Short mmCIF file of C-alpha atoms in Angstrom, two decimals:
data_model
loop_
_atom_site.label_atom_id
_atom_site.label_comp_id
_atom_site.label_asym_id
_atom_site.label_seq_id
_atom_site.Cartn_x
_atom_site.Cartn_y
_atom_site.Cartn_z
CA MET A 255 -109.07 15.71 6.13
CA MET A 256 -111.70 16.55 8.98
CA SER A 257 -111.47 20.16 8.37
CA ARG A 258 -111.67 19.77 4.51
CA LEU A 259 -114.88 17.57 4.90
CA PHE A 260 -116.47 20.23 7.17
CA LEU A 261 -115.31 23.17 4.90
CA LEU A 262 -116.75 21.27 2.04
CA ALA A 263 -120.04 20.77 3.79
CA LEU A 264 -120.10 24.47 5.07
CA LEU A 265 -119.24 25.77 1.29
CA ALA A 266 -122.24 23.66 0.02
CA LEU A 267 -124.55 25.09 2.47
CA VAL A 268 -123.23 28.58 1.97
CA GLY A 269 -123.43 28.00 -1.90
CA LEU A 270 -127.00 26.99 -1.61
CA ALA A 271 -127.71 29.96 0.77
CA SER A 272 -126.49 32.63 -1.94
CA GLY A 273 -129.40 31.51 -4.09
CA PHE A 274 -131.83 31.00 -1.39
CA ALA A 275 -135.19 32.18 -1.84
CA PRO A 276 -137.76 30.68 0.48
CA LEU A 277 -140.54 28.62 -1.38
CA ASN A 278 -143.69 26.93 0.03
CA THR A 279 -142.02 23.56 -0.07
CA ALA A 280 -138.87 22.65 2.24
CA LYS A 281 -135.56 22.46 0.80
CA SER A 282 -133.01 19.90 1.50
CA VAL A 283 -129.39 20.26 2.25
CA VAL A 284 -127.16 17.37 1.70
CA ALA A 285 -123.58 17.17 2.57
CA PRO A 286 -121.68 16.33 -0.51
CA ALA A 287 -119.49 13.05 -0.44
CA THR A 288 -115.87 13.61 -0.89
CA LEU A 289 -113.44 11.63 -3.26
CA PRO A 290 -113.04 8.01 -2.19
CA SER A 291 -109.67 7.66 -0.08
CA SER A 292 -108.64 5.55 2.83
CA THR A 293 -110.31 7.93 5.34
CA SER A 294 -113.57 8.71 3.09
CA LEU A 295 -117.19 7.86 4.73
CA ALA A 296 -120.24 7.79 2.86
CA VAL A 297 -121.77 11.11 4.53
CA SER A 298 -125.44 11.29 4.28
CA VAL A 299 -126.23 14.13 6.61
CA LYS A 300 -129.63 15.97 5.65
CA ILE A 301 -131.56 18.79 7.14
CA ASP A 302 -134.80 20.46 5.90
CA VAL A 303 -134.62 24.22 5.47
CA GLY A 304 -137.95 25.67 6.37
CA GLU A 305 -139.57 28.71 4.68
CA GLY A 306 -138.32 31.72 6.20
CA GLU A 307 -135.62 29.90 8.27
CA SER A 308 -132.40 32.00 8.42
CA ILE A 309 -129.18 30.39 7.07
CA GLU A 310 -127.56 30.88 10.58
CA GLN A 311 -130.20 28.50 12.13
CA ALA A 312 -130.08 25.85 9.24
CA LEU A 313 -126.17 26.00 9.62
CA ARG A 314 -126.47 25.68 13.21
CA ARG A 315 -128.91 22.68 12.84
CA PHE A 316 -126.46 21.23 10.18
CA LYS A 317 -123.51 21.40 12.46
CA ARG A 318 -125.52 19.59 15.24
CA GLU A 319 -126.52 16.81 12.81
CA VAL A 320 -122.96 16.49 11.70
CA ASN A 321 -121.79 16.11 15.31
CA LYS A 322 -124.53 13.74 16.09
CA SER A 323 -123.81 11.50 13.28
CA GLY A 324 -120.31 10.82 14.59
CA HIS A 325 -118.74 11.33 11.01
CA LEU A 326 -116.00 13.74 12.22
CA MET A 327 -115.17 11.48 15.20
CA GLU A 328 -114.79 8.51 12.79
CA LEU A 329 -112.57 10.50 10.68
CA ARG A 330 -110.50 11.72 13.55
CA HIS A 331 -110.02 7.95 14.51
CA ARG A 332 -108.96 7.21 10.96
CA ARG A 333 -106.35 9.83 10.78
CA HIS A 334 -103.74 7.52 11.90
CA PHE A 335 -103.58 3.83 11.80
CA GLU A 336 -104.92 2.14 15.15
CA ASN A 337 -104.14 -1.26 15.65
CA SER A 338 -106.67 -3.83 17.61
CA GLN A 339 -105.21 -3.02 21.00
CA GLU A 340 -105.35 0.84 20.76
CA LYS A 341 -109.02 0.58 19.54
CA LYS A 342 -110.01 -1.64 22.32
CA LYS A 343 -108.43 0.70 24.74
CA ARG A 344 -110.14 3.82 23.01
CA LYS A 345 -113.47 1.75 23.12
CA ILE A 346 -113.20 1.20 26.70
CA LYS A 347 -112.33 4.94 27.52
CA GLU A 348 -115.27 6.14 25.51
CA ALA A 349 -117.60 3.74 27.35
CA ARG A 350 -116.22 4.79 30.64
CA MET A 351 -116.89 8.40 29.50
CA ARG A 352 -120.40 7.63 28.10
CA ILE A 353 -121.31 6.04 31.55
CA ARG A 354 -119.91 9.01 33.56
CA PHE A 355 -121.94 11.60 31.43
CA GLU A 356 -125.12 9.50 31.79
CA ARG A 357 -124.67 9.17 35.64
CA MET A 358 -124.14 13.20 35.72
CA ASN A 359 -127.26 13.47 33.83
CA ARG A 360 -129.22 11.43 35.90
CA ARG A 361 -128.11 13.25 39.06
CA ARG A 362 -128.77 16.74 37.32
CA MET A 363 -132.32 15.39 36.44
CA ASN A 364 -133.02 14.25 39.74
CA LYS A 365 -132.00 17.48 41.29
CA GLN A 366 -134.11 19.42 39.17
CA ARG A 367 -137.34 17.05 40.20
CA ALA A 368 -136.64 17.60 43.94
#
């Protein structure tokens, strides 16, 4: 399902790109919502394609926004049923990883300052 959603969003962007002609106003690219199912999410990732911006750059920004929105991770978690115990364990594990990365980033920033 995750790959279908990503491919659908990618095809929508490429479909818009085939008729791309830069105008004075910025165009908006929106990921289309899929058919409702048990794993569907209301995807509303939006980027503005600037005048003269290449499709590769817009696609790169779009992918970054999709990753930041967390929709793909949510779909990955909904792929299989997850009971409350498993969900709690996963949340604790994610929090531990988040704290670890924040600590690594702080150390890295302190080294750059020194």
